[in-house]
Every structure is written in C-alpha cells, then in structure tokens.
XYZ file of C-alpha atoms in Angstrom:
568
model
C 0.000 0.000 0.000
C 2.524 1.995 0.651
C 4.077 1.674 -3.031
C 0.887 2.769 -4.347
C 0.516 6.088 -1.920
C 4.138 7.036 -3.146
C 3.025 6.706 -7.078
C -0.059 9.149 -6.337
C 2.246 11.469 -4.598
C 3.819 11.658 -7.647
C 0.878 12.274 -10.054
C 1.686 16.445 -10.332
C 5.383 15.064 -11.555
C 4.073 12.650 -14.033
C 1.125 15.211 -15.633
C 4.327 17.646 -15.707
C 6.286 15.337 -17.593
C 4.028 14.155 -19.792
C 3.221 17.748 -20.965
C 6.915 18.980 -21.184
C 7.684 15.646 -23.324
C 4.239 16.062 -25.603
C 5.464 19.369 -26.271
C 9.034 18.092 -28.197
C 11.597 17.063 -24.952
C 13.630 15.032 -26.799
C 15.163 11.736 -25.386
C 17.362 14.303 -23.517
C 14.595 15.385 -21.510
C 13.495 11.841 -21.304
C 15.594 10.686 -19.658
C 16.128 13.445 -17.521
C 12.490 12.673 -16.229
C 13.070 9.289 -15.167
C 15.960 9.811 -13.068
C 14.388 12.995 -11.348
C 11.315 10.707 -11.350
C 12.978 7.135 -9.902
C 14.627 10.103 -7.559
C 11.754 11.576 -6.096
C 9.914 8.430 -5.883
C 12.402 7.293 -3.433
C 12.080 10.417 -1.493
C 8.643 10.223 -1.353
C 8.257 6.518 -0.413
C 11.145 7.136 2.424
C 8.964 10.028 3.775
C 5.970 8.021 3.855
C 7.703 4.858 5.289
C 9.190 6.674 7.952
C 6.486 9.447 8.501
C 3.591 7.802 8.029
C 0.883 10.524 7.005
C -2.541 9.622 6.884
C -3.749 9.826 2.984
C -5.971 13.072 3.025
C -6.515 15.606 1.056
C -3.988 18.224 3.046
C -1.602 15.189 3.250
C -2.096 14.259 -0.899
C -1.289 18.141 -1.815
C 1.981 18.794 0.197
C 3.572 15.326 -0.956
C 2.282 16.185 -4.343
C 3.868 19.870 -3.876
C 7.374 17.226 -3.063
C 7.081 15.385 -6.495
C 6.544 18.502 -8.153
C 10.108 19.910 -7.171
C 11.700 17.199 -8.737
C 9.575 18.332 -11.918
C 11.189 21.531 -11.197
C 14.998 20.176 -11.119
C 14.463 19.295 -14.355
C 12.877 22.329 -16.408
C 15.495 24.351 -14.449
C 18.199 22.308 -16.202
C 17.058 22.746 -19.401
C 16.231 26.863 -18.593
C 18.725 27.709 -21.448
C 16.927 25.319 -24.007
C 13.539 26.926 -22.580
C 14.433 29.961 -23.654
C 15.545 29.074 -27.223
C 12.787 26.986 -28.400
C 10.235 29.024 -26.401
C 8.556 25.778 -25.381
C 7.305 26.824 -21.690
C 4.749 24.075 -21.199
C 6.366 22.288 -18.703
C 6.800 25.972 -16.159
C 3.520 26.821 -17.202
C 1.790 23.874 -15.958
C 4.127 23.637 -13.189
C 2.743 27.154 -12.292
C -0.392 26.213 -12.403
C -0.338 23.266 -10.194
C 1.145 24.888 -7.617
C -1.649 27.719 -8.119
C -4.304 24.428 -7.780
C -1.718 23.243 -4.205
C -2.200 27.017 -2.939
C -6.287 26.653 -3.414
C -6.263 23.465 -2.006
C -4.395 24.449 1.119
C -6.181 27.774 1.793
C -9.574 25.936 1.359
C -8.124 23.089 4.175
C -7.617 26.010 6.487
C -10.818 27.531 6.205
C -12.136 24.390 6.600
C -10.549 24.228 9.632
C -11.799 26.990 11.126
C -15.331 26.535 9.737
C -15.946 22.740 11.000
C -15.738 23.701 14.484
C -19.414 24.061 15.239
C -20.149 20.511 13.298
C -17.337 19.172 15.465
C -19.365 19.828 18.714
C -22.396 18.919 16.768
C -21.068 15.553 16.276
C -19.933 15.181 19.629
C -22.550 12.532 21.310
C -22.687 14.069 24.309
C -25.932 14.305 27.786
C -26.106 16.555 30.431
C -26.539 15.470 34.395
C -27.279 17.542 37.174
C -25.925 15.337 40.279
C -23.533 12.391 39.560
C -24.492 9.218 42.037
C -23.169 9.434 45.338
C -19.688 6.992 45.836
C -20.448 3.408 46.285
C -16.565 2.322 47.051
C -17.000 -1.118 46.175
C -18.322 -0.324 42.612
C -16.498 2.426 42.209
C -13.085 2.226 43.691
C -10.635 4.595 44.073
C -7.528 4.099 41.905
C -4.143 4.003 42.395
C -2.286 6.579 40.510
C -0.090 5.838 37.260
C 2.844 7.060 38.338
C 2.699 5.328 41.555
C 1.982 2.113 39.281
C 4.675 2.778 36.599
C 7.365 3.208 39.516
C 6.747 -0.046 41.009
C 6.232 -1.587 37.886
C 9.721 -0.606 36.661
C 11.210 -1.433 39.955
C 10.215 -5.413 38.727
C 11.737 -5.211 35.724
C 14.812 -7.225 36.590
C 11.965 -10.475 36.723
C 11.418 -9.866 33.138
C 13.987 -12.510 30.922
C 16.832 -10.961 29.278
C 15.090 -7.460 31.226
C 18.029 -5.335 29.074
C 16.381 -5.601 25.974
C 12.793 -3.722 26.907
C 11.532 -0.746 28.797
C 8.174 -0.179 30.396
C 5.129 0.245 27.704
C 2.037 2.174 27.964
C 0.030 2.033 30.938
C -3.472 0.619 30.226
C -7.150 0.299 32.949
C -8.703 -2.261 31.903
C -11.293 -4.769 34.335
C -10.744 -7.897 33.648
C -13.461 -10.349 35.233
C -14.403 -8.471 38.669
C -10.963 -7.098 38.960
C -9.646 -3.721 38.200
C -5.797 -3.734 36.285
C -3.554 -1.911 35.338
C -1.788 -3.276 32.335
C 1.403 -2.615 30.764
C 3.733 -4.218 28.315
C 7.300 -4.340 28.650
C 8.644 -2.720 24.746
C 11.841 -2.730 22.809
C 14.466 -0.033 24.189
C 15.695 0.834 20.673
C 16.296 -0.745 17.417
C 19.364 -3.195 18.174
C 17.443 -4.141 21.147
C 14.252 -5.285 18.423
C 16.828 -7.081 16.484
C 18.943 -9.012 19.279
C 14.998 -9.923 20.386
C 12.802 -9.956 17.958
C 9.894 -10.868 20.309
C 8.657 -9.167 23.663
C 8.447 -11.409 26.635
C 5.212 -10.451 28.352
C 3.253 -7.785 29.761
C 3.026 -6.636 33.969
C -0.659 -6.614 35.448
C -1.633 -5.048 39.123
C -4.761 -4.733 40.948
C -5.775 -0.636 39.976
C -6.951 -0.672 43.317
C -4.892 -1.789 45.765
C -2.279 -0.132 47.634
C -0.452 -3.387 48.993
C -1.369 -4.925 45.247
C 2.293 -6.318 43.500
C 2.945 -6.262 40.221
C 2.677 -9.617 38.290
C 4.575 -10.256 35.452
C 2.745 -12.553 33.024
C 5.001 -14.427 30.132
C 3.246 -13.816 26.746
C 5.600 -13.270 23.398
C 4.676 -10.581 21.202
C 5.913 -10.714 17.901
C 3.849 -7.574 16.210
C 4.600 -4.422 18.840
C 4.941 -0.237 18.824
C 8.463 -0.588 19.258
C 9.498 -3.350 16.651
C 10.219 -2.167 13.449
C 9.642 -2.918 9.557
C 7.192 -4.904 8.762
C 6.760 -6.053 12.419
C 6.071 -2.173 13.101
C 2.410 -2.212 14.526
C 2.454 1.480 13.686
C 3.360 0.610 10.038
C 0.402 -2.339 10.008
C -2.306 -0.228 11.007
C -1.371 2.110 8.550
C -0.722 0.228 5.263
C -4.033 -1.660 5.741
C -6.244 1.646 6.378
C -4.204 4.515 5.327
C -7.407 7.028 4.835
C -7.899 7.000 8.825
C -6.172 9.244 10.993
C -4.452 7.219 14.164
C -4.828 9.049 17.772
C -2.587 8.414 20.349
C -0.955 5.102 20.882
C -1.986 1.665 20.017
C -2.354 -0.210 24.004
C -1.991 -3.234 25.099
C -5.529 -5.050 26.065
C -6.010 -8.546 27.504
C -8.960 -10.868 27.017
C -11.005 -13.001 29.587
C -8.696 -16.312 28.002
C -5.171 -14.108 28.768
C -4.810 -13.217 24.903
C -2.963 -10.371 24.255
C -4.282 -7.686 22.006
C -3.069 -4.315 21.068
C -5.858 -1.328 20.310
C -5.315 1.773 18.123
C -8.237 4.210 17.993
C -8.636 5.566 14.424
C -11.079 8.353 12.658
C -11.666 9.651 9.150
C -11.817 13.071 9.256
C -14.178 15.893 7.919
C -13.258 16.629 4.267
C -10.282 18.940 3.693
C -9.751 19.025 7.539
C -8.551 16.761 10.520
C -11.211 17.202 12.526
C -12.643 13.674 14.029
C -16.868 12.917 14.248
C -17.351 12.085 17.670
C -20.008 10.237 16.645
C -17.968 8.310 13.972
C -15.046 7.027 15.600
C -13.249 3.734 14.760
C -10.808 0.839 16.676
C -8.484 -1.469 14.818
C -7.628 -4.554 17.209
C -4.216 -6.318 16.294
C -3.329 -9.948 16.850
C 0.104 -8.960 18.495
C 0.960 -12.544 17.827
C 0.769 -12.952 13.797
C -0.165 -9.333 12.741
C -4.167 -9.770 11.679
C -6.180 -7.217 12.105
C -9.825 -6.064 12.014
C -11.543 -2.960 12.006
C -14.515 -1.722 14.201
C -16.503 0.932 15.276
C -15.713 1.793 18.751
C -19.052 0.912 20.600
C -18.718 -2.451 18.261
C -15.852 -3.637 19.148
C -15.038 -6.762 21.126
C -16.584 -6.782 24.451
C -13.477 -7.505 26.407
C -11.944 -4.240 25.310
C -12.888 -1.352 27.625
C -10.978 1.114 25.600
C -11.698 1.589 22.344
C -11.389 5.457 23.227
C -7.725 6.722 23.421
C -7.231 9.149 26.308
C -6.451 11.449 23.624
C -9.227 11.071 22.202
C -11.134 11.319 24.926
C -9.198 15.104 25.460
C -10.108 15.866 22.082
C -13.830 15.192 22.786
C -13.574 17.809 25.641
C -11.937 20.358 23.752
C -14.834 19.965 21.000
C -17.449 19.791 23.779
C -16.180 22.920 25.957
C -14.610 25.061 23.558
C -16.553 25.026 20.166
C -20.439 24.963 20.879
C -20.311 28.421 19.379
C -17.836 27.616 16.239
C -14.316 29.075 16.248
C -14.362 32.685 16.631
C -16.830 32.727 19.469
C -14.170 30.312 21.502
C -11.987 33.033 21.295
C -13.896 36.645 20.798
C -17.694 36.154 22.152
C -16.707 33.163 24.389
C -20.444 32.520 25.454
C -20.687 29.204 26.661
C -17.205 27.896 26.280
C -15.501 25.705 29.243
C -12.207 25.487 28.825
C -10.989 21.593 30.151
C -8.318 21.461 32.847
C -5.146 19.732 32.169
C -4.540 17.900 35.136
C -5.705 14.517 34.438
C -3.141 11.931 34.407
C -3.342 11.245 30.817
C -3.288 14.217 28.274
C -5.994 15.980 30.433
C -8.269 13.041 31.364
C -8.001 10.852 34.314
C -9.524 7.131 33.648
C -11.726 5.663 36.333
C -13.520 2.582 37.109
C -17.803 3.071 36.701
C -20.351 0.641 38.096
C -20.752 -1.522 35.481
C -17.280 -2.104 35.761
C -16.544 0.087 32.465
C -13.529 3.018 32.193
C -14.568 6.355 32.070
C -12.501 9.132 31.452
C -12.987 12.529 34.098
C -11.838 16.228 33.287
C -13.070 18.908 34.989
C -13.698 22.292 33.000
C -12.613 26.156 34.291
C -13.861 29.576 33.388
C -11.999 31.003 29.900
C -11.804 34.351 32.466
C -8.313 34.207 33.899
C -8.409 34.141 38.051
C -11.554 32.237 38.424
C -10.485 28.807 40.082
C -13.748 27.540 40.866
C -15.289 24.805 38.384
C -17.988 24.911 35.371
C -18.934 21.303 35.813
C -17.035 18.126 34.925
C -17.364 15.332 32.166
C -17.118 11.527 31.997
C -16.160 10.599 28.625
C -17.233 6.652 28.009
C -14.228 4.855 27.179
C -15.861 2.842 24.387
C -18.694 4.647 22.498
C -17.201 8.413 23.642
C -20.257 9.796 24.919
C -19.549 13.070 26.706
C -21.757 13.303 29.618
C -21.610 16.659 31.731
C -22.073 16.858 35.280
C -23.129 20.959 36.334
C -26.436 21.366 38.648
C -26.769 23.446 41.895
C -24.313 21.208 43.901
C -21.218 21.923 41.114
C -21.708 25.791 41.117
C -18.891 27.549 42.789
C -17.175 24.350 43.581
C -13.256 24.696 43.305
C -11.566 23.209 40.606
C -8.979 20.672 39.870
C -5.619 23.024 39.899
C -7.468 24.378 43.337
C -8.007 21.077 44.967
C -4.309 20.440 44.344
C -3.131 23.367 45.900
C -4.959 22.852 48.965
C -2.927 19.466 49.373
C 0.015 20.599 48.327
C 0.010 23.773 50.667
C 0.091 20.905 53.789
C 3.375 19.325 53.180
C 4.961 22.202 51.573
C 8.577 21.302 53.299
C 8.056 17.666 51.835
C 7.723 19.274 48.711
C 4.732 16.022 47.898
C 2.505 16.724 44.823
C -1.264 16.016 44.205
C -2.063 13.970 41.166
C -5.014 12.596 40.111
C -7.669 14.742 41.377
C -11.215 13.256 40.647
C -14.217 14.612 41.930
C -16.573 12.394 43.697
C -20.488 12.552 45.244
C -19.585 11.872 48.592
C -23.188 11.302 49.891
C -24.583 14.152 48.195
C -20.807 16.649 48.881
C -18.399 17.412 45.684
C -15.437 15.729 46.804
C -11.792 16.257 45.465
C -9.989 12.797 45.523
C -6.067 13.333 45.399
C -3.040 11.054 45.643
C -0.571 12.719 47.389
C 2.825 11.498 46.184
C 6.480 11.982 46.800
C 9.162 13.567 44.149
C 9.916 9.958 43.397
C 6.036 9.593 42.560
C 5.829 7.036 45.217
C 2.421 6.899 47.328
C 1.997 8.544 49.974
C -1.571 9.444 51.538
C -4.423 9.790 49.742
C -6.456 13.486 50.295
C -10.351 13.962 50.717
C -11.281 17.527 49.795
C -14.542 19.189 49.789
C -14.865 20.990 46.906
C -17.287 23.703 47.932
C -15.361 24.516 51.220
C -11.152 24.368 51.430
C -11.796 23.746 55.256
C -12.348 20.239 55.247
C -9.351 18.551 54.342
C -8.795 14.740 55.231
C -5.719 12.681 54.812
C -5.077 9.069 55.159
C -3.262 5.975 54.284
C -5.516 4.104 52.251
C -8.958 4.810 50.026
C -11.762 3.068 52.998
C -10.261 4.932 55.924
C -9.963 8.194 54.491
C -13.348 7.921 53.407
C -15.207 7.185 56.804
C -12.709 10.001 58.518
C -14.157 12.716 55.742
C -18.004 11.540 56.269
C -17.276 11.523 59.998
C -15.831 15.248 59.320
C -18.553 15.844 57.255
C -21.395 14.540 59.669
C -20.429 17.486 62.591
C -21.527 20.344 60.087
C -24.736 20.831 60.684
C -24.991 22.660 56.593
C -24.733 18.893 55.603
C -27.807 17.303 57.565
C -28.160 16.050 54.220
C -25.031 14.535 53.359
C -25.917 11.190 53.345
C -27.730 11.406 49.876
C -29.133 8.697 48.506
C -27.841 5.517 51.013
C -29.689 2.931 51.785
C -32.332 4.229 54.389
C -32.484 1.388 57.861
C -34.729 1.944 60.917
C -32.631 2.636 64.106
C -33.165 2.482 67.761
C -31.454 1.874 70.906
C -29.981 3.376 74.042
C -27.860 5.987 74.122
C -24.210 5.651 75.992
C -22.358 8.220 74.946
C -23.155 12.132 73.797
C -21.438 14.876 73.248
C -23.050 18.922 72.160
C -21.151 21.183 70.387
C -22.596 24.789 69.910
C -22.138 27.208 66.822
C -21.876 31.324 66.801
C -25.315 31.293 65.250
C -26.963 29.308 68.526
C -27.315 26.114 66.484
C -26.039 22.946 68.287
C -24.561 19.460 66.809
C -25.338 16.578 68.669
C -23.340 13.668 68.273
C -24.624 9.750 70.527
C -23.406 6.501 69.871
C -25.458 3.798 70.816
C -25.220 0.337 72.963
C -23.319 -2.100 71.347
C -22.619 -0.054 67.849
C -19.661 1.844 66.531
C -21.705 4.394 64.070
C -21.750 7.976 65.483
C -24.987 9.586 64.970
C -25.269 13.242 64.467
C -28.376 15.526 64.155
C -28.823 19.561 64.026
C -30.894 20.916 66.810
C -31.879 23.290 63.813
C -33.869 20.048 62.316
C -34.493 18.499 66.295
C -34.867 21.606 68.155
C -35.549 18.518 71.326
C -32.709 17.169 70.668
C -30.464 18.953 72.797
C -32.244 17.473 75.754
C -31.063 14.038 74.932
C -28.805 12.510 77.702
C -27.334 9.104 78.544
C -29.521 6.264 79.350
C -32.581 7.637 76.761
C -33.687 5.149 74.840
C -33.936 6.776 71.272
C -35.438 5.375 67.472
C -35.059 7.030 64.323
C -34.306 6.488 60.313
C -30.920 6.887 59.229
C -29.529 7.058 55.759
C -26.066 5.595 55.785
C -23.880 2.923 53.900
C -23.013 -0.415 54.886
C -20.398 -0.237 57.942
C -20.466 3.354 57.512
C -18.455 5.016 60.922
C -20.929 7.782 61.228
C -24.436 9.060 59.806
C -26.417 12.352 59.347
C -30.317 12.191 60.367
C -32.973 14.609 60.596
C -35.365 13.549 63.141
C -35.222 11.489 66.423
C -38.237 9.907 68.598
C -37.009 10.065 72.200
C -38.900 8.090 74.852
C -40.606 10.069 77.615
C -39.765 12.568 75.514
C -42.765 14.351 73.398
C-alpha cells in the first residue's frame, strides 16, 4: 500500500512530464524525467515509510507539492533550451499546479476553522445535574499511574533478558471483577528489536490496591509499537487503512482467556480538515501474535476491550465539547458558553476511572476562559468505548473549586516535603463534591491519599488508604450541621437503641450538633438541633429510634429527626 501512496504522490510530476515531453523534450529530456522521477519516488516513499501521514486531502497536496520539485529540477536544467525553443509548457503547468496546491491548502484552512461548530455537533454528548453518590466497592478509588509505573519498573529485573525492553504504555482495563492496570514491557531501541525480535510479556496489578504487587505474566509478542519494519504495529495499522487518521498510541488489552491484544483508535476526518466525528469514531484490534487485524466501530468492538477510546481522544472530545459549541471565533472573541478543560488529568488531560458496570470512564473537569476564576464549570465523563460526553453541572457543582485548586490545597500541607497532588477526581460523597487526590512523593511514590470538599477548602482529610480516608471525611462531614443532608441517597435502615455516649457542640449562630453513639454499635450519629430543636435534651440512658440514611459499615451518619422516649 505503501508503493501505491508514493506513485499518487507523484501524479503532479508525471502530468508535468508528460506535458513537457508532448510538447518536443527530446530523449534528452526523457531521460532526464526518469531519473528525477525514480529520484523523487524514493524520497517520497522514504517520507511516507518513515512518517507515516494519513492519505488526506492536506496530506495528498503537500507530498504532491514534493514530487513537483523534482519536476522543477528538471525544467530548471534545461532553462537555457527553454528559452531558445520558447517551449514553456512544462513551467507553465508547473505554475499552475502549484496555483491548484495554494487553493487546495487555503480551502483546508478555512475548513478548519469553519468545522468547528459541526465538530461539537457531532460530539454525542448528555447533560446530568448530580452524579451518584460513591459506592466504594463499585467504584473504587484508583491508584495513581505514576505510583503504578514506579513499582512496575522497579520489577523489571523479573522480566527474561530485562536489558532488551523498557516499560510500555500504561493501560485500565477490568478484567473479570478485577480492576488492572496493564502494561507491556517494549523494545528499548532498534538493536534491542533485532537481538529480540519478540517481547516477553506484559506486567498486570490490581488498579486498586495499595499493597497490590505487580505480576509479570510471560506472553511473546511478535507484532509491537516498538518493533520495526514490517513487524512495526504502527506501520500495520497504517498500510491496511491509510485514509484513517491514528490518535494516540496503540495499548496493550487482555482478554477473559489471557490473549494479548493491542488497540489503536482511528477516525476519518471531515473533508479537507482533521477534525474527528465524535459520533464516527473507529478501533483497529491487532493480533500482536501474527499481525491480523480487524476494524470496528468503537461501541462495536469486542466486548473484552474497555478502551476503544484513546485518552487522547477522549481530550479531544472535551476540547470539541467545551470550547466550540459556538464555532471558532466565538471560543476566542464572544466566548459565550465555552468551558475550557483542565489539564490535570493523568493522561493528556483526562483521568480514567472505574464506573459501576465495571466500564472506564474518562474525568476532566472544565474552568472559566476568564483568567483568576479557580472555581469549576462542571465536569465530564467521557465513556471509554462509544465516547459519549456526559456533563455533570447542577446546583451542587456551582462555585465548587476546581482541579488546579483542589491540588493546591494538598500541596500547601506538606509544603517542606515538597509532595505533589495527582489525580484529582471529583466524587459525590453522599450528596458533597469531593476532590480525591493522591498525594505522592518527588519519586512519585504513594503517599496518603487526600479527601477535599470541593465547595469549602476547610475540610481537608488525609489518610493511608482509600476506605479509611473515606469514613474520617463523612465523619468530618457529619459534625456540620450545613450537611444534615449529606448522606444522599444511602440505603435508608430503621434505628433504635440506648444511648451511651453524647457529646453537644454549639455554633456562633446558637445552632447545636449533637453527636450519641449507641449500645453495642460503633456508628456515630449526628443531628442539628436546627432540624431536632428537642434534641439537645437528649442525655445518657434515653432510649432513642429514628431512620438513618447511611452505607453499609459506615463510621458515622447524618439524620434529621429522632423519637425520644418520655420525651414528646
């Protein structure tokens, strides 16, 4: 395929040619023509080996424009001759195929500029006012990539003949009930590819897990990113569907039977522009062990692949989502409407997370195109295989701070250990905005993970691990009596027993917080004497009932109303 893209790049040469020669050449010139021609032709083919441009139209005119100035070589050659005979067929055409290359490339950058609004049109996209409050068990918190990739290459020395490879891209993935992270080791270089000719395996951790290992898993791989030639995976995809345009890098998935398969998202783009139809987006799945491939669209694609999305595809789906409802020059004159997407994600932008259903999802939060606003427009969850945008604004999101905010507020606590934030997700923590961060070291080793509330700085929490962090922030949040509500939309259980311990805490505005635990429970109960005003006559030894909202082995709980005995 490849031979036959380097002949059409070389049409503009041969119509030049042919012309010149019609109009009395001579052999001379003949001649002349091949060898410029044979010349260029190897040019071209080298460029396109080695380059690897996607064939469309903006890609056909500038290698076209290439042939053409080997056309050029020879008609300056032959300038003196030119001038004699007065034959000027050859410049004239050449002139006016460069005219026709000018056209062409002025029309692809209007284009550009005037697809914008059919770019955000084509985004699939839904709005949501409240995402669902944080069920940890379905949706788990994950450990950060550069936490992952450190220990991963820390284990390389398991790996056989470990000199040969280096670390490969760093995929989510569930596979069965458990949540990976997947990675294949790659070539480091091209004598390393030829010593080896074959990768030996891939690493796999639980995405979860902060004692989690990782596992290195024997599995040669013939057809890879970083072999090269004909065992290129780059150079497969491309001579088999050179019309699509290839985003980001082709990642390493693994079936429910252990199979190894490497996925490259592709698009074809809107005539004479590179813009992708979110609605129109494509996956090519490679056999990494004899080089077959097939094509698919993305939400059609095998079901054991949970990325047919790249994460930069899934950036470029925000940009077209935030930036572009009102076409180009409103993103940048007007600006009405436009959410610009933070960059803080771990992947260009977008942070991947685990969903219910046990798909990937990729999260970016969007900012104000006003400079010095740090609070948050909202936040998106891009689907990792169809690339459905859904938004996430409503009441609760207004004013919230955003991502860069959230990690300034970590890093501000440890500023003499000089620890970053990374990975900042925001969570419904029953019914609160909640900033997720993993606080790591320079080294981008793990070190606590950070529970902010995104509407109020205040409330910072910091622990070891994902579970315990989480029942110290709801316990946090359960003594402010502005979140008698907090407990959103857990499981509601009928209560009742007698109260042992109790403790009253008052506020500046007269409201009090009372906190009771119960005999024979751990849960601490709090209520708002501004939803109880009898509440604050509760003491030790009452016997109490009420409903409660709260999660399974939950360490505290929010409720509204309590029946006290002898008590009206």
């Amino acid at each position: 395929m490849i031979f036959l893209i380097a002949l059409a790049s070389m049409a503009g040469f041969i119509l030049i040619a042919l012309a010149d020669l019609a109009a009395g050449g001579g052999k001379a010139r003949l001649k002349q023509y091949v060898f410029s021609g044979i010349t260029g032709y190897i040019v071209l083919f080298l460029i396109i080996y080695f380059v690897l441009p996607a064939f469309i139209i903006q890609n056909i005119l500038w290698l076209n424009a290439i042939g053409i100035l080997f056309a050029i070589f020879v008609l300056i050659a032959n300038k003196q001759t030119e001038k004699e005979t007065k034959k000027t067929t050859g410049l004239k055409l050449t002139a006016g195929l460069f005219a026709v290359l000018l056209i062409g490339a002025v029309v692809c950058v209007i284009a550009n500029f005037a697809v914008y609004q059919s770019t955000y049109d084509h985004v699939v996209k839904s709005t949501e006012d409240e995402a669902k409050p944080l069920d940890e068990e379905k949706t788990p918190i994950a450990i950060a990539p550069s936490s992952v990739r450190n220990m991963m290459n820390k284990k390389m020395s398991v790996v056989p003949e470990t000199q040969l490879y280096q670390l490969g891209s760093l995929q989510t993935q569930t596979v069965g009930e458990t949540n990976e992270y997947i990675a294949p080791v790659e070539f480091d270089g091209f004598f390393k590819w030829i010593k080896g000719g074959e990768t030996s395996g891939y690493f796999v951790i639980d995405a979860t897990s902060l004692s989690a290992q990782p596992e290195f898993v024997e599995n040669k791989l013939a057809y890879v990113p970083s072999a090269y030639f004909h065992k290129d995976l780059e150079r497969i995809i491309y001579s088999r569907y050179p019309t699509y345009i290839r985003e980001g890098e082709a990642r390493l998935e693994i079936d429910e039977d252990g199979k190894a398969w490497y996925v490259q998202t592709v698009y074809q783009p809107k005539l004479f522009t590179g813009k992708a139809n979110g609605d129109d987006i494509q996956v090519v799945v490679v056999n990494p062990y004899n080089g077959e491939s097939e094509i698919y669209d993305a939400a059609k694609a095998p079901a054991f692949i949970e990325n047919t999305i790249a994460p930069e595809m899934a950036s470029k789906l925000n940009t077209y989502y935030g930036e572009y409802s009102g076409g180009f020059w409103n993103r940048y004159f007007g600006k009405a409407g436009v959410k610009i997407p933070n960059d803080n994600g771990t992947e260009h932008g977008v942070t991947a997370v685990f969903s219910e259903d046990g798909s990937i999802q990729y999260f970016t939060d969007f900012k104000s195109p006003k400079e010095n606003i740090d609070s948050a427009l909202g936040y998106s969850m891009v689907d990792g295989r169809t690339g459905e945008v859904t938004f996430f604004g409503g009441e609760k999101n207004n004013g919230i701070m955003d991502s860069s905010g959230a990690v300034q507020v970590v890093e501000k606590e440890y500023p003499e250990k000089k620890w970053e934030g990374k990975m900042p997700v925001l969570y419904n923590i029953d019914g609160n905005p909640t900033w997720v961060v993993s606080v790591l070291d320079a080294n981008g080793i793990f070190k606590k993970y950070a529970y902010v509330r995104a509407a109020d700085s205040d409330y910072v929490v910091f622990g070891d691990d994902a579970e315990s962090t989480l029942q110290a922030y709801r316990l946090q949040l359960s003594t402010d009596p502005s979140t008698a509500e907090s407990t959103g939309d857990a499981p509601v259980q009928q209560v009742s027993g007698e109260v042992t311990r109790l403790y009253i805490s008052g506020e500046s505005s007269g409201t009090k917080t009372i906190q009771f635990l119960l005999q024979g429970q751990d849960t601490i109960y709090s209520i708002s004497s501004a939803d109880a005003p009898y509440a604050i006559f509760l003491k030790e030894g009452d016997q109490v009932s009420f409903e409660a909202a709260m999660h399974e082995d939950a360490s505290s709980a929010t409720i509204e109303q309590v029946t006290i005995d002898g008590l009206n």
